[in-house]
XYZ file of C-alpha atoms in Angstrom:
411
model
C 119.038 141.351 67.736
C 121.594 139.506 70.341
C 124.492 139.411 68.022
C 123.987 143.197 66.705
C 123.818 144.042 70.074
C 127.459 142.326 70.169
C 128.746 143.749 67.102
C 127.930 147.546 68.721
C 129.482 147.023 71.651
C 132.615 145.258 70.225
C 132.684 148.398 67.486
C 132.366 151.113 70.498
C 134.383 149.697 73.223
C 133.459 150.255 76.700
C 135.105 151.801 79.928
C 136.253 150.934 82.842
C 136.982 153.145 86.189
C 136.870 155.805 83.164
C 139.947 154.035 81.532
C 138.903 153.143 77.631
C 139.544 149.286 77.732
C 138.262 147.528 74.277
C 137.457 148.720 70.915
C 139.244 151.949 69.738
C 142.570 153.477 71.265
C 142.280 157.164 70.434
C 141.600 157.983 73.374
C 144.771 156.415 75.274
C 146.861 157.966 72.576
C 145.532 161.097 73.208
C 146.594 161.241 77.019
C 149.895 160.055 75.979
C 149.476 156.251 77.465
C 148.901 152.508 75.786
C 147.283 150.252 78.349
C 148.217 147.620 76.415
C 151.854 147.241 76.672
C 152.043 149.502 79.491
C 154.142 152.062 78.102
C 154.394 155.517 78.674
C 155.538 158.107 76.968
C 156.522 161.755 77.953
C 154.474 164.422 77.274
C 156.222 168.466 75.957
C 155.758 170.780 78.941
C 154.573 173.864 76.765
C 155.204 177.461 78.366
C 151.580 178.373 79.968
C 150.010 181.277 77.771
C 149.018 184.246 78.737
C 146.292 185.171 80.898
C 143.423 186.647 78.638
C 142.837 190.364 79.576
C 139.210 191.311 78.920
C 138.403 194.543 77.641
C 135.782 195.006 80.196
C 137.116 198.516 81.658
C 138.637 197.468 84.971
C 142.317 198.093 85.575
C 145.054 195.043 85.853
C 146.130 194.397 89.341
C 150.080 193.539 89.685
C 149.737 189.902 89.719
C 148.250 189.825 85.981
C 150.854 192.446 84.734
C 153.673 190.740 86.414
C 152.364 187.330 84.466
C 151.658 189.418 80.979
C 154.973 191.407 81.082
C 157.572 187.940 81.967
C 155.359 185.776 79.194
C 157.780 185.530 76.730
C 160.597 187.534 77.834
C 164.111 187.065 77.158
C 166.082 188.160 79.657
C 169.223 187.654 77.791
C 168.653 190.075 75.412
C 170.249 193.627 76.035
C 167.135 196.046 76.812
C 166.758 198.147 73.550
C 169.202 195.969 71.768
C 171.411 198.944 72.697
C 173.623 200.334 74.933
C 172.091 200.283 78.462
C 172.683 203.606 81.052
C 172.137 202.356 84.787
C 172.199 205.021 87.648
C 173.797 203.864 90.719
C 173.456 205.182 94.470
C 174.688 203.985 97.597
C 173.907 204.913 100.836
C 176.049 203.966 103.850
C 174.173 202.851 107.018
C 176.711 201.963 108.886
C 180.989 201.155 109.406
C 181.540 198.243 111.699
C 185.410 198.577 112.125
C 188.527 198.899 110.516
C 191.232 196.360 110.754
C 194.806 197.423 110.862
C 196.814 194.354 110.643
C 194.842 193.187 107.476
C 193.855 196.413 105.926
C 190.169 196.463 105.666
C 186.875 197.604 106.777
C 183.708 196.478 106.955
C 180.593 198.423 106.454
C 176.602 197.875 105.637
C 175.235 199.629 102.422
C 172.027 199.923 100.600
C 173.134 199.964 96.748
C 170.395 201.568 94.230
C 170.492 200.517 90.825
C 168.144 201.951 88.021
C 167.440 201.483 84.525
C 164.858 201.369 81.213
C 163.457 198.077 79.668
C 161.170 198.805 77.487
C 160.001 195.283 77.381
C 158.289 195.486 81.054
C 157.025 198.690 80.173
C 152.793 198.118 80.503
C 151.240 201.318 80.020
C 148.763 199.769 77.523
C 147.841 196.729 80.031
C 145.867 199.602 82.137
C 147.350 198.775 85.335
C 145.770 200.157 88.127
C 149.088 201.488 89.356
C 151.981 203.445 87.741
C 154.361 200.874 89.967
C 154.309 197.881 90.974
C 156.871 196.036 93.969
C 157.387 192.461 93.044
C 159.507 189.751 95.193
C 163.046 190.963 94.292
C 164.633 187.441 95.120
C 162.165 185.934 92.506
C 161.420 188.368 89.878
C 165.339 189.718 89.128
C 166.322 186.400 88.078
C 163.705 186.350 85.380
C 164.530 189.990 83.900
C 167.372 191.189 82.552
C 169.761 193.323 84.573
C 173.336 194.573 84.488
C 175.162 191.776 86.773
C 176.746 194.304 88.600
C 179.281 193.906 92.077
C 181.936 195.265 94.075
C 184.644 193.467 92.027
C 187.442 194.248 94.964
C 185.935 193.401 97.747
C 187.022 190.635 100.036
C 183.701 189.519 101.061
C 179.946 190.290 100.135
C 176.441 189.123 101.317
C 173.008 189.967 101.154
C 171.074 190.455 104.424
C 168.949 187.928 104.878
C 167.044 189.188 108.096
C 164.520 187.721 108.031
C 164.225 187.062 104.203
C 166.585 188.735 101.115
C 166.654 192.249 101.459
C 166.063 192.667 97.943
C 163.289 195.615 96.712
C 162.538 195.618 93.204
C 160.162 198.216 91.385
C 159.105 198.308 88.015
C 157.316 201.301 86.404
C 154.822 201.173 83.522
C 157.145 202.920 81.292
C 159.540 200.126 81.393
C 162.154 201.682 84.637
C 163.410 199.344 86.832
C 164.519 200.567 90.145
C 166.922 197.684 92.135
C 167.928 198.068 95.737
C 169.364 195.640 98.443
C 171.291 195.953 101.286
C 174.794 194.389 102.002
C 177.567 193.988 104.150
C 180.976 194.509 102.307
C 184.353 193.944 103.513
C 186.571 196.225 101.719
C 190.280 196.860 100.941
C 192.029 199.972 102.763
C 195.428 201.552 102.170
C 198.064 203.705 104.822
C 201.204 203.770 104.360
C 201.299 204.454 108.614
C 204.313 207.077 107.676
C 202.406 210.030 110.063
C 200.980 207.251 112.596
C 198.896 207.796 114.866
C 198.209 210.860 113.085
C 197.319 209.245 110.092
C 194.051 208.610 107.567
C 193.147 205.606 106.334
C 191.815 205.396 102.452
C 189.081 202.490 101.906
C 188.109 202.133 98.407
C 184.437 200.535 96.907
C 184.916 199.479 93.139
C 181.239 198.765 91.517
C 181.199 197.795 88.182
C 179.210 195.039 85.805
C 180.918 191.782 86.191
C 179.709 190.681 82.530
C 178.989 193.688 80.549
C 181.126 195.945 78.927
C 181.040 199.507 78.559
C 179.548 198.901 74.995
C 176.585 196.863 76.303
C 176.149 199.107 80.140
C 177.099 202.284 80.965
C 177.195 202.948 84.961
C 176.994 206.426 85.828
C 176.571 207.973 89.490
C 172.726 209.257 89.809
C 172.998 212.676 88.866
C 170.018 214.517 90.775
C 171.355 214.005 94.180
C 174.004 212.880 95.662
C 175.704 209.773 94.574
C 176.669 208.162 98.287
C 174.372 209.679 101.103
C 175.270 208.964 104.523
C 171.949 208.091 107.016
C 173.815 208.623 109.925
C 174.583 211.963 111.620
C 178.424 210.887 111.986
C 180.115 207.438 111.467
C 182.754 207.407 114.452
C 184.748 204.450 115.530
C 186.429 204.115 118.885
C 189.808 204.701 116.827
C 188.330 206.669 113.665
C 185.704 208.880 112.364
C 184.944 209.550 108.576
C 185.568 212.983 107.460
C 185.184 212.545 103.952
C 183.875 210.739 101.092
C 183.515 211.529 96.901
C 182.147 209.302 94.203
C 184.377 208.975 90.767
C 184.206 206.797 87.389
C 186.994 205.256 85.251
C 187.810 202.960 82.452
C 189.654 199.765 82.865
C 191.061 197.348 80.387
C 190.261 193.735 80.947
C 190.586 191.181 78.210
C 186.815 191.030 77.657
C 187.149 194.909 76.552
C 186.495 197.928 78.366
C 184.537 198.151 81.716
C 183.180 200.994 83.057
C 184.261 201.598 87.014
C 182.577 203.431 89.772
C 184.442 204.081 92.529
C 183.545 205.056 95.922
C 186.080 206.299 98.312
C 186.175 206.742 101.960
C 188.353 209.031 104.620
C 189.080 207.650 107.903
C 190.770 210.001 110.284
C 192.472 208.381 113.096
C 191.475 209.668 116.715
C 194.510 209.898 118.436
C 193.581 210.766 121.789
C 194.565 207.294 123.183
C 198.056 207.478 122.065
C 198.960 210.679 123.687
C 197.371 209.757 126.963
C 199.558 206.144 126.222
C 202.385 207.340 124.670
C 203.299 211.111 124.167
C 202.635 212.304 127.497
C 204.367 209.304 129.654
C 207.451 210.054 126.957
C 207.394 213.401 128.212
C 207.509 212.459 131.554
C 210.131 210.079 131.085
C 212.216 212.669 129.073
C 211.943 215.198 132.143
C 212.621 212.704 135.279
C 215.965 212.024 133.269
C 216.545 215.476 133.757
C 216.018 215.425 137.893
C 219.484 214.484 137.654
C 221.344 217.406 136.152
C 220.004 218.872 139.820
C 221.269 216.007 142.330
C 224.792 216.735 142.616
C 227.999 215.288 141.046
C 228.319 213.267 143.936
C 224.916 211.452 143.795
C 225.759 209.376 141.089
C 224.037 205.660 142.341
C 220.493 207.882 142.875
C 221.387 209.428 139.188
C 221.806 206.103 137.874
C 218.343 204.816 138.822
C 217.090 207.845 137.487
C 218.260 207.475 134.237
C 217.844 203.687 133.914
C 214.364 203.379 135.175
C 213.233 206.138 132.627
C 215.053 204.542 129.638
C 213.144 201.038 130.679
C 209.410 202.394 130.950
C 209.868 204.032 127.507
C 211.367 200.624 125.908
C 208.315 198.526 127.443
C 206.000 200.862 126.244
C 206.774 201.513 122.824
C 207.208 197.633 122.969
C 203.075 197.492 123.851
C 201.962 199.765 120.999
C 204.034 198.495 118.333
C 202.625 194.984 118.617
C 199.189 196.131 117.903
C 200.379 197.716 114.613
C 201.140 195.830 110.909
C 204.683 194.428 110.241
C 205.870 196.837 107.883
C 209.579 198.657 106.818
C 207.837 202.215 107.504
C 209.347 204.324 109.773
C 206.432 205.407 111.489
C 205.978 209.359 113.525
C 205.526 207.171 116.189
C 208.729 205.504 116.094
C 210.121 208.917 115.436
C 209.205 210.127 118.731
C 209.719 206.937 120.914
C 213.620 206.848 119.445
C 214.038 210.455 119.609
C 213.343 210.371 123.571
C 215.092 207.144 124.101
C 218.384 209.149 122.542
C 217.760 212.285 124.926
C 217.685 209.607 128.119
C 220.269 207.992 127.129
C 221.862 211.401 126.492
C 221.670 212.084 130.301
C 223.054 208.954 131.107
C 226.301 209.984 128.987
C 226.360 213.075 130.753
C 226.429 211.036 134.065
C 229.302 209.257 132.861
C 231.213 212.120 132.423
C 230.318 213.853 135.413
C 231.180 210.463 137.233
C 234.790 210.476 135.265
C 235.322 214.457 136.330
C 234.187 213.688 139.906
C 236.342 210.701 140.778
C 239.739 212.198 138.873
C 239.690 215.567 140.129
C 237.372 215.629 142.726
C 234.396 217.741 141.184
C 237.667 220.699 140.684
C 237.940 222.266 137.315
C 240.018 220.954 134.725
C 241.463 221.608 131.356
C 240.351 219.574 128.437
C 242.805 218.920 125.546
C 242.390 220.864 123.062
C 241.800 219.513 119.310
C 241.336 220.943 115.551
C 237.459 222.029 116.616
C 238.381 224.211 119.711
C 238.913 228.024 119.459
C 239.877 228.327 122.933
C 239.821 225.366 125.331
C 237.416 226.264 127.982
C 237.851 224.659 131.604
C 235.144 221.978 132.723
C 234.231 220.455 135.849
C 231.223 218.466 136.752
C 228.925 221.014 138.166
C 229.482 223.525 134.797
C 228.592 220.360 133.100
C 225.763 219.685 135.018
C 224.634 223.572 134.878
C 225.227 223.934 131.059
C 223.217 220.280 129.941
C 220.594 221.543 132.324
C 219.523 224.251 129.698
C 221.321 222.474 126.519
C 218.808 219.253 126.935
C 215.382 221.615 127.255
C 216.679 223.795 124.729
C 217.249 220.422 121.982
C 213.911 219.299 123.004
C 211.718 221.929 122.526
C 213.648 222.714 118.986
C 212.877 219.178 118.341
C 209.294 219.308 119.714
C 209.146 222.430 116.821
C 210.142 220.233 114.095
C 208.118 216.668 114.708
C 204.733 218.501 115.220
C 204.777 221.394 112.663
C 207.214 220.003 109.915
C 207.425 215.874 110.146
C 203.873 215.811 110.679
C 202.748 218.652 108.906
């Protein structure tokens, strides 16, 4: 009896802590270990299957269609195996500024991206809703979508305040509706030519960064309007938007053929500032150089002053503006002006000159000038018909140039 009792035992093996320590080894092979050279050996991580769906009549909540739907998915496979058509909106929630000296603005968006995969569609999972809102930070990354950006802008983020602002939607006939909201610094162009009465162009390029027109197709959304603005009116302190349009385009890359949408903005400058700063104190410079046609030919230190004092506040202050502005070879409307009423002063300090020659040779009396090629009839001058005639020839030039800079050089 005692040694069959030993044979059974030795046959059977026994266990220790739950740990199989004599007699067969199945067991330890089965769990993927060998107590008896200590060795382990890795087990294959299979993918999880899929939750079992009993037909029992209830409807799926989200977190067992989300699991069904991704089991098995291969998000690198085109939706369709075909051509994909996403729908693109943006709405603009707000401009932050617009820099000058670099060319750029910066502005918050909320971009809208839809499209059809008919492998997340789940109709026949009997969902208990038609959509379902999933963590867009987590899910997109595990779906297939079109990799799409705004390829020229200078700098891009997601708000993260206080988490990604990332919805993502999908519908149980497969649609997939994408939206997140971003800050964007974007390129700008002016060519400053009618500055400060000038627009500034900003431009938004959104296309797919990896897929060609023959694998996505980005259209504008076509039953409203492509960019919506949720503000009444985006002002600046220096510009307010007065117009924006949506367009598409081709481009050639090496890859093939992209498909562009483009988004472009109208920034109208508000000038206000710079003809309280500079078109109204160039005004009043222009006419105090004028006092002096009235003084007398005989006042000429007081007309001096005059003259010299008016020529100086216009240089400092065109200096002051101009150093706020890009370094550029355009010959700005403001320059325009600033020069043109720098040559009238200095005008009237020529004319001092000469009344200042007349005065001290003849003693303010009249006097012949010497006739050349361009005189008909040589007409007798003395300082005060000088003074007399440049005190309606330098109004006159003005306002005739007054005509042309605001109705024909700026349009």
């Amino acid at each position: 009896i005692a040694s069959l009792c030993l044979s059974t035992v030795a046959n059977a093996g026994y266990t220790k802590y739950g740990v199989q320590v004599n007699g067969s080894d199945e067991i330890s092979r089965r769990v993927g270990r060998n107590i008896g050279d200590v060795q382990l050996h890795d087990v294959e991580e299979e993918e999880p299957p899929p939750p079992i769906l009993l037909d029992d009549g209830k409807c799926r909540d989200d977190a067992q269609i989300v699991s069904t739907i991704l089991h098995g998915y291969k998000k690198d496979n085109l939706p369709g195996n075909q051509q994909v058509q996403v729908s693109v909106e943006i709405w603009v929630q707000e401009v932050s500024k617009i820099i000058e000296i670099t060319s750029e603005f910066e502005l918050d968006v909320y971009v809208t991206e839809r499209w059809r995969d008919p492998a997340l569609a789940y109709t026949h999972l009997n969902p208990c809703k038609s959509n379902i809102s999933v963590d867009g930070g987590v899910v997109l990354n595990k779906i297939w979508n079109p990799h799409a950006c705004f390829v020229n802008s200078k700098d891009a983020s997601v708000h993260r305040s206080p988490f990604s602002n990332i919805f993502l939607q999908i519908y149980s006939n497969g649609s997939v509706w994408h939206n997140y909201r971003v800050k964007l610094t974007g390129p700008c162009s002016n060519t400053l030519r009618t500055f400060p009465i000038d627009q500034q162009k900003c431009i938004l390029v959104y296309e797919s960064f990896t897929h060609n027109h023959e694998q996505v197709l980005l259209n504008w959304i076509d039953y409203t309007e492509p960019i919506t603005i949720l503000k009444e009116n985006i002002t600046l302190p220096d510009y307010v938007l007065v117009d924006f349009r949506a367009s598409s385009e081709m481009r050639l890359y090496p890859p093939g053929i992209f498909n562009e949408l483009v988004a472009t903005f109208t920034f109208q400058r508000l000038y206000g500032f710079y003809i309280l700063q500079v078109y109204v104190p160039a005004y009043i410079s222009v006419f105090i150089s004028w006092i002096s046609f009235y003084l007398g030919p005989k006042q000429i230190p007081s007309r001096t002053t005059v003259g010299v004092n008016s020529l100086l506040a216009l240089t400092f202050q065109f200096g002051s503006v101009v150093s706020n502005l890009p370094k550029t070879s355009d010959v700005k409307a403001i320059d325009v002006w600033i020069l043109s009423s720098m040559a009238f002063i200095f005008a009237s300090l020529i004319e001092m000159a000469l009344v200042g020659y007349l005065t001290s040779r003849q003693s303010a009396e009249a006097s012949r000038c010497n006739c050349s090629w361009l005189c008909a009839k040589c007409p007798e001058w003395s300082a005060t018909k000088l003074d007399k005639a440049s005190a309606v020839l330098f109004p006159t030039s003005f306002i005739i140039f007054n005509i042309w800079y605001w109705f024909v050089f700026l349009g």
